XYZ file of C-alpha atoms in Angstrom:
533
model
C -4.775 2.829 4.330
C -6.269 -0.618 4.735
C -4.758 -1.288 8.202
C -6.255 1.980 9.430
C -9.780 0.914 8.497
C -9.427 -2.227 10.590
C -8.418 -0.266 13.688
C -12.070 0.492 14.411
C -12.970 -3.184 14.176
C -10.165 -3.929 16.636
C -11.562 -1.277 18.993
C -15.002 -2.841 18.613
C -13.487 -6.101 19.878
C -11.707 -4.177 22.682
C -8.253 -4.977 21.276
C -6.557 -1.653 21.941
C -2.961 -2.710 21.273
C -3.928 -4.362 17.983
C -5.663 -1.166 16.923
C -2.587 0.840 17.869
C -0.281 -1.370 15.799
C -2.656 -1.158 12.812
C -2.806 2.642 12.776
C 0.968 2.942 13.185
C 1.439 0.563 10.253
C -0.907 2.654 8.100
C 0.806 5.915 9.153
C 4.207 4.558 8.115
C 2.868 3.950 4.602
C 0.505 6.892 4.101
C 0.588 10.326 5.692
C -3.197 10.717 5.487
C -3.517 7.886 8.006
C -1.959 10.149 10.635
C -5.296 11.881 10.995
C -6.964 8.537 11.683
C -4.788 8.327 14.773
C -6.818 11.175 16.331
C -9.953 9.076 17.009
C -7.724 6.286 18.323
C -6.087 8.691 20.787
C -9.482 9.989 21.900
C -10.873 6.481 22.382
C -7.823 5.309 24.331
C -7.464 8.319 26.589
C -11.141 8.735 27.495
C -12.425 6.662 30.390
C -15.781 4.910 30.296
C -17.815 6.568 33.036
C -20.819 5.403 34.974
C -24.029 7.430 34.756
C -24.185 10.018 37.493
C -26.424 9.164 40.423
C -27.927 11.572 42.897
C -26.113 11.629 46.224
C -28.054 10.467 49.300
C -29.142 13.076 51.800
C -26.885 12.478 54.811
C -27.243 15.913 56.464
C -27.418 15.990 60.265
C -30.439 17.244 62.041
C -28.920 20.692 62.585
C -27.887 20.980 58.950
C -24.305 22.056 59.786
C -22.464 19.059 58.231
C -22.825 17.540 54.737
C -20.821 14.558 53.516
C -17.461 15.471 55.064
C -15.664 12.642 53.304
C -16.547 13.987 49.855
C -15.606 17.535 50.813
C -12.201 16.445 52.092
C -11.579 14.328 48.994
C -12.383 17.220 46.655
C -10.056 19.525 48.538
C -7.202 17.029 48.657
C -7.319 16.260 44.931
C -8.130 19.242 42.738
C -7.458 17.232 39.584
C -9.945 14.479 40.351
C -12.046 15.439 37.340
C -9.043 14.746 35.080
C -8.702 11.169 36.302
C -12.476 10.755 36.054
C -12.606 11.656 32.370
C -9.187 10.472 31.178
C -7.339 7.182 31.573
C -3.723 8.335 31.443
C -2.210 5.013 32.547
C -3.821 2.950 29.798
C -3.025 5.640 27.237
C 0.640 5.695 28.304
C 0.880 1.961 27.740
C -0.568 2.366 24.223
C 1.934 5.161 23.498
C 4.808 2.901 24.538
C 3.480 0.140 22.273
C 3.170 2.560 19.323
C 6.654 4.065 19.776
C 8.285 0.675 20.263
C 6.641 -0.786 17.155
C 7.435 2.288 15.025
C 11.035 2.305 16.263
C 11.612 -1.345 15.439
C 10.136 -0.947 11.948
C 11.920 2.309 11.067
C 15.319 1.553 12.606
C 16.767 -0.169 9.480
C 15.539 2.689 7.290
C 17.059 5.350 9.530
C 20.381 3.530 9.543
C 20.448 3.030 5.760
C 19.089 6.513 4.916
C 20.166 9.126 7.480
C 18.401 11.894 5.510
C 15.086 10.070 5.666
C 13.397 12.843 7.666
C 14.305 15.446 5.022
C 12.537 13.415 2.326
C 9.537 12.985 4.581
C 9.213 16.741 5.094
C 9.361 17.285 1.335
C 6.343 15.009 0.920
C 4.324 17.362 3.122
C 4.445 20.216 0.595
C 1.920 21.262 -2.030
C 1.597 21.509 -5.801
C 1.657 25.110 -7.003
C -0.341 26.494 -9.938
C 2.682 28.642 -10.905
C 0.458 31.669 -11.358
C -1.719 29.951 -13.997
C -5.310 30.201 -12.763
C -6.891 29.837 -16.206
C -5.940 26.303 -17.274
C -6.721 23.216 -15.201
C -3.734 21.237 -13.880
C -2.275 18.366 -15.865
C -3.413 14.789 -15.342
C -0.552 13.896 -12.981
C -1.285 16.702 -10.512
C -3.672 16.033 -7.584
C -6.863 18.057 -7.387
C -7.526 20.837 -4.874
C -10.462 23.181 -4.300
C -8.999 26.048 -6.423
C -9.573 23.848 -9.495
C -13.351 24.404 -9.192
C -13.125 28.211 -9.632
C -10.731 27.653 -12.537
C -13.325 25.458 -14.269
C -15.986 28.100 -13.531
C -13.821 30.826 -15.071
C -13.046 32.710 -11.823
C -9.239 32.972 -11.608
C -9.259 35.558 -8.816
C -11.217 33.255 -6.525
C -8.911 30.360 -7.423
C -5.857 32.421 -6.478
C -7.449 33.439 -3.186
C -8.328 29.832 -2.324
C -4.819 28.638 -3.085
C -3.235 31.353 -0.941
C -5.461 30.291 1.963
C -4.994 26.539 1.572
C -1.191 26.589 1.318
C -1.025 28.111 4.797
C -2.688 24.923 6.159
C -4.849 27.178 8.350
C -8.182 25.619 7.214
C -6.708 22.143 7.646
C -5.456 22.826 11.175
C -8.697 24.588 12.123
C -10.822 21.648 11.006
C -8.616 19.095 12.731
C -8.841 21.020 16.014
C -12.619 21.415 15.727
C -13.343 17.754 14.951
C -10.844 16.506 17.559
C -12.555 18.717 20.131
C -15.942 17.357 19.055
C -14.665 13.833 19.728
C -13.541 14.825 23.231
C -16.992 16.231 23.994
C -18.701 12.898 23.306
C -19.882 10.833 26.266
C -18.256 7.460 26.833
C -20.529 5.533 29.186
C -20.019 2.070 30.588
C -21.974 -0.528 28.657
C -22.448 1.871 25.716
C -18.949 1.846 24.246
C -20.310 0.729 20.869
C -22.509 3.830 20.626
C -19.524 6.005 21.552
C -17.407 4.293 18.908
C -20.130 4.836 16.296
C -20.242 8.552 17.138
C -16.457 8.819 16.932
C -16.520 6.982 13.615
C -18.977 9.521 12.202
C -16.876 12.482 13.340
C -13.831 10.706 11.885
C -15.551 10.529 8.500
C -16.238 14.272 8.639
C -12.618 14.857 9.647
C -11.253 12.825 6.740
C -13.574 14.579 4.278
C -12.333 17.927 5.586
C -8.689 16.804 5.309
C -9.267 15.637 1.729
C -10.874 18.941 0.752
C -8.597 21.412 2.532
C -5.269 19.615 2.378
C -2.749 21.788 0.479
C -1.209 18.772 -1.242
C -4.461 17.762 -2.991
C -6.035 14.391 -3.663
C -6.475 11.937 -6.491
C -9.832 10.297 -7.072
C -8.681 6.880 -5.895
C -7.965 8.349 -2.443
C -11.720 8.329 -1.821
C -11.874 4.535 -1.818
C -11.155 4.989 1.872
C -14.694 6.331 2.334
C -16.399 3.164 1.046
C -16.807 1.663 4.544
C -17.938 5.024 5.941
C -20.638 5.440 3.278
C -21.848 1.880 3.898
C -22.144 2.406 7.655
C -23.610 5.917 7.740
C -26.253 5.402 5.069
C -29.296 6.433 7.115
C -30.301 9.131 9.551
C -30.746 6.634 12.376
C -27.193 5.368 12.032
C -25.980 8.947 12.485
C -28.367 10.275 15.130
C -29.727 7.244 16.958
C -28.654 6.522 20.533
C -29.789 2.911 20.351
C -27.461 -0.064 20.206
C -29.219 -1.607 17.190
C -30.538 0.278 14.152
C -33.154 -1.315 11.847
C -32.446 -1.835 8.161
C -33.859 0.793 5.794
C -33.927 1.329 2.038
C -31.425 4.181 2.255
C -28.798 1.710 3.507
C -28.852 0.126 0.055
C -29.171 3.291 -2.052
C -26.968 5.887 -0.352
C -23.623 4.032 -0.605
C -24.193 3.530 -4.346
C -25.309 7.140 -4.830
C -22.347 8.692 -2.983
C -19.885 6.358 -4.685
C -21.224 7.247 -8.123
C -21.133 10.961 -7.312
C -17.375 10.629 -6.892
C -16.669 7.962 -9.494
C -18.626 9.239 -12.513
C -17.832 13.000 -12.765
C -14.619 14.055 -14.471
C -11.521 14.753 -12.413
C -11.835 18.547 -12.677
C -15.324 18.720 -11.124
C -15.776 15.725 -8.832
C -14.579 17.687 -5.779
C -17.803 19.707 -6.056
C -19.776 16.527 -5.304
C -17.422 15.719 -2.422
C -18.243 19.153 -0.968
C -21.939 18.358 -1.413
C -21.550 15.022 0.393
C -19.681 16.744 3.229
C -22.456 19.338 3.626
C -25.161 16.668 3.596
C -23.422 14.710 6.343
C -22.788 17.886 8.314
C -26.511 18.711 8.142
C -27.597 15.103 8.723
C -29.157 15.758 12.171
C -31.200 18.648 10.740
C -32.242 16.613 7.701
C -33.254 13.726 9.967
C -35.334 16.127 12.077
C -37.074 17.546 8.998
C -37.802 14.012 7.791
C -39.340 13.242 11.178
C -41.563 16.309 10.846
C -42.709 15.136 7.415
C -43.699 11.754 8.874
C -45.740 13.241 11.723
C -49.010 13.615 9.717
C -48.834 9.948 8.759
C -48.239 8.936 12.380
C -51.188 11.108 13.404
C -53.436 9.379 10.882
C -52.251 5.992 12.122
C -52.983 6.915 15.752
C -56.373 8.347 14.768
C -57.245 5.138 12.955
C -56.219 3.042 15.959
C -58.344 5.160 18.325
C -61.339 4.718 16.040
C -60.629 0.964 15.911
C -59.803 1.075 12.223
C -57.289 -1.722 11.921
C -55.021 -2.021 8.908
C -52.829 -5.030 9.581
C -49.682 -5.682 7.612
C -49.009 -9.213 6.442
C -46.779 -11.189 4.168
C -46.695 -14.839 3.198
C -44.998 -17.366 5.453
C -44.195 -20.890 4.324
C -44.161 -24.034 6.445
C -42.581 -27.219 5.156
C -43.896 -30.641 6.034
C -43.436 -34.178 4.748
C -43.469 -34.257 0.928
C -46.535 -36.282 -0.055
C -48.645 -34.253 -2.464
C -47.399 -34.525 -6.023
C -49.089 -31.273 -7.043
C -47.421 -29.199 -4.339
C -44.127 -30.939 -4.945
C -44.223 -30.020 -8.639
C -45.201 -26.449 -7.767
C -42.286 -26.226 -5.357
C -39.837 -27.348 -8.048
C -41.346 -24.840 -10.483
C -40.867 -22.015 -7.961
C -37.265 -22.990 -7.286
C -36.395 -23.262 -10.981
C -38.223 -20.032 -11.851
C -36.567 -18.087 -9.047
C -33.140 -19.406 -10.117
C -33.668 -18.463 -13.772
C -35.252 -15.052 -13.173
C -32.960 -14.150 -10.293
C -29.825 -15.119 -12.186
C -30.997 -13.279 -15.287
C -31.703 -10.089 -13.336
C -28.359 -10.298 -11.579
C -26.355 -10.824 -14.771
C -28.338 -8.292 -16.782
C -27.961 -5.694 -14.041
C -24.187 -6.123 -14.067
C -24.193 -6.008 -17.876
C -26.023 -2.693 -18.190
C -23.674 -1.164 -15.591
C -20.705 -1.713 -17.885
C -22.499 -1.176 -21.189
C -23.284 2.509 -20.495
C -19.956 3.745 -19.126
C -19.294 5.807 -22.266
C -22.635 7.661 -22.168
C -23.391 11.012 -20.551
C -23.182 11.272 -16.780
C -26.950 11.629 -16.325
C -27.574 8.503 -18.413
C -24.917 6.562 -16.514
C -26.479 7.479 -13.164
C -29.929 6.390 -14.327
C -28.706 3.007 -15.523
C -26.609 2.498 -12.406
C -29.666 3.058 -10.201
C -31.818 0.698 -12.271
C -29.010 -1.874 -12.273
C -28.831 -1.639 -8.482
C -32.559 -2.356 -8.217
C -32.276 -5.338 -10.573
C -29.273 -6.756 -8.732
C -30.993 -6.344 -5.359
C -34.195 -8.097 -6.487
C -32.229 -10.754 -8.400
C -30.195 -11.596 -5.302
C -33.386 -12.110 -3.286
C -34.867 -14.369 -5.956
C -31.655 -16.394 -6.099
C -31.764 -16.806 -2.328
C -35.176 -18.480 -2.734
C -33.648 -21.000 -5.127
C -30.643 -21.592 -2.873
C -32.994 -22.069 0.064
C -34.375 -25.190 -1.625
C -30.985 -26.853 -1.189
C -31.063 -26.495 2.591
C -32.377 -29.156 5.006
C -36.100 -29.015 5.661
C -35.597 -27.749 9.227
C -33.661 -24.698 8.036
C -35.793 -23.862 5.016
C -38.681 -22.175 6.760
C -36.878 -19.495 8.758
C -34.576 -18.516 5.895
C -37.307 -18.530 3.259
C -39.811 -16.639 5.406
C -37.328 -13.831 6.012
C -36.607 -13.631 2.279
C -40.327 -13.564 1.429
C -40.939 -10.801 3.930
C -38.097 -8.692 2.547
C -39.106 -9.451 -1.040
C -42.727 -8.407 -0.428
C -41.823 -4.992 0.922
C -39.155 -4.540 -1.751
C -41.699 -5.217 -4.497
C -44.122 -2.731 -2.958
C -41.513 0.038 -2.889
C -40.239 -0.698 -6.398
C -43.741 -0.908 -7.916
C -44.862 2.328 -6.268
C -41.772 4.199 -7.463
C -42.161 2.749 -10.957
C -45.816 3.756 -11.023
C -45.215 7.306 -9.816
C -42.352 7.901 -12.242
C -44.416 6.425 -15.077
C -47.304 8.773 -14.318
C -45.006 11.822 -14.101
C -43.285 11.014 -17.400
C -46.563 10.244 -19.150
C -47.469 13.930 -18.983
C -44.839 14.666 -21.621
C -45.802 11.808 -23.979
C -47.329 12.982 -27.254
C -48.951 9.795 -28.722
C -52.438 9.480 -27.251
C -52.637 5.694 -27.007
C -49.247 5.311 -25.332
C -50.015 8.178 -22.969
C -53.337 6.664 -21.849
C -51.703 3.251 -21.419
C -49.070 4.737 -19.147
C -51.643 6.710 -17.145
C -53.873 3.661 -16.598
C -51.021 1.306 -15.716
C -49.353 3.805 -13.364
C -52.635 4.455 -11.567
C -53.183 0.739 -11.047
C -49.671 0.248 -9.692
C -49.773 3.252 -7.356
C -53.173 2.293 -5.867
C -52.861 -1.488 -5.600
C -49.203 -1.857 -4.636
C -49.954 -1.757 -0.899
C -52.239 -4.778 -1.253
C -49.135 -6.981 -1.258
C -48.465 -6.225 2.401
C -51.948 -5.366 3.713
C -54.113 -8.031 5.355
C -56.491 -9.329 2.683
C -58.179 -12.568 1.771
C -56.120 -14.922 -0.328
C -58.267 -14.645 -3.467
C -58.263 -10.846 -3.263
C -54.501 -10.951 -2.839
C -54.211 -13.085 -5.991
C -56.455 -10.690 -7.897
C -54.360 -7.710 -6.731
C -51.156 -9.469 -7.755
C -52.490 -10.247 -11.216
C -53.759 -6.681 -11.570
C -50.355 -5.298 -10.627
C -48.643 -7.713 -13.008
C -50.950 -6.555 -15.819
C -50.261 -2.896 -15.049
C -46.500 -3.396 -14.853
C -46.504 -5.427 -18.070
C -48.546 -2.787 -19.900
C -46.255 -0.001 -18.747
C -43.113 -1.998 -19.590
C -44.391 -2.810 -23.078
C -45.317 0.830 -23.665
C -41.882 2.047 -22.607
C -40.375 -0.494 -25.000
C -42.438 0.993 -27.835
C -41.265 4.469 -26.820
C -37.605 3.300 -26.837
C -37.026 4.249 -23.193
C -34.513 1.639 -22.049
C -34.279 2.927 -18.465
C -37.995 2.627 -17.687
C -38.251 -0.601 -19.657
C -35.573 -2.227 -17.490
C -37.240 -0.800 -14.380
C -40.482 -2.480 -15.424
C -38.725 -5.810 -16.011
C -37.505 -5.763 -12.406
C -41.086 -5.176 -11.192
C -42.471 -7.984 -13.366
C -39.845 -10.448 -12.110
C -40.718 -9.831 -8.471
C -44.471 -9.944 -9.089
C -44.273 -13.300 -10.905
C -42.597 -14.990 -7.937
C -44.999 -13.340 -5.501
C -48.044 -14.603 -7.419
C -46.615 -18.124 -7.462
C -46.412 -18.158 -3.672
C -49.977 -16.848 -3.437
C -51.059 -19.764 -5.651
C -49.427 -22.125 -3.180
C -51.411 -20.456 -0.410
C -54.620 -21.172 -2.345
C -53.747 -24.787 -3.108
C -52.671 -25.808 0.388
C -56.177 -25.980 1.941
C -57.280 -28.387 -0.806
C -54.294 -30.598 -0.115
C -55.022 -30.538 3.599
C -58.577 -31.697 2.918
C -57.249 -34.657 0.946
C -54.694 -35.651 3.555
C -54.921 -33.705 6.815
C -51.879 -35.307 8.407
C -49.102 -34.366 6.035
C -48.481 -31.838 3.264
C -45.631 -30.481 1.263
C -46.079 -26.787 2.064
C -48.398 -24.916 4.432
C -48.902 -21.197 4.252
C -49.837 -19.008 7.175
C -50.173 -15.282 7.635
C -47.375 -13.296 9.236
C -48.843 -10.275 11.033
C -46.441 -7.547 11.937
């Protein structure tokens, strides 16, 4: 299956013959890859068209004649629309390349094994339940949808599903529907990448449908094919946007992990239920994206109202400028930041990986919780490590790389602290000890209210005060969760504390720089300025 996943990259680079050879190679090894040839056929046969333009008005004064050349051309060629939408010549060349390559590869096999086609047809069958719709299949049998009713204790429904699936009618119906959807997409000149992204999304839906309705069934490792799809289509904008570039969002980091865990963690008899859920979510993605846009409208209205009333709330993060290293105090502080970021970042990264593997024998709900927390710790740890690695770069390259990391880190800390605060407040309602409950309520309130101060335009001393207040609240909540023996929330709090410590250290640099500039206005080790978005 690996060559088939690279066919889309080859199409992205406009290497049609390379893509054709890749998909043929995958199809010779795995029958499932045959379905990935459908988007390749659609991409190759469809012609990139120019946007339609209105025709000029060339009517004569009496109005009796109108563009005679176009009228004659339409009458002489009734199939002009076919050549406008489809590129048969280029597609024929690709077909010749595919058949020639497949013939050369398969010729020795056909000579050595004349009955090769008979064995191939046998592989297209299905695994029967042999009339047993009470017990789940053995471990060596691939899973199909009738297994879910068997687990739920509904043998009649399982028998009905099997009788429908073995006819291949749902499979053929879905293939026809998704192939037709690909043909209805618009392939415009200069926007081939958008067309390829749309085809790639429909291809993912097609492969999910094939995996669910195929009469032969699937093993869990078959779904490794969907790793690239989940990574690409991890946000509503990637699915619905018509723009060439899509901005990065938090869902791009969370959704691939969530969908992967939904398939990886559940047992083999029930994981197809989560695959069905993923398929439905992707199928309803445009509607979900529209509902999310409706939810955001009140916030956009408040923002527009504030701008009309000249209420400005500017967003800002810390930006670092490097100069000639003269000040000993700033030089020491820089080394402290680099060492601290390396130690904390490496610790978060290693500890996040450790807790992923240390909870694999627990219940599914516990595993999912620790996997999510581990993902947060690994993500923050990687950003902190990038700060330490940035210190090894030449001075000219440090600023741009570090400033981007600081910007991303600031917004990441805000999101993580807010989520930690809200979850802490919600869970505190069920805490019985009075002191621990009040500590969680106070700390969660502080974090939820003051978290936005990290990215809102404030004076430097107020920013330092807000950072210390958030660090105190996060530390109090983390310590309380440790006393309550809640390892998930305790680890969540450690990730918040790690990010806040590094943020406060950069704010301290921002406070110290003016004093250094007063001592020596010509040169300084680090200069901090505000980045207004």
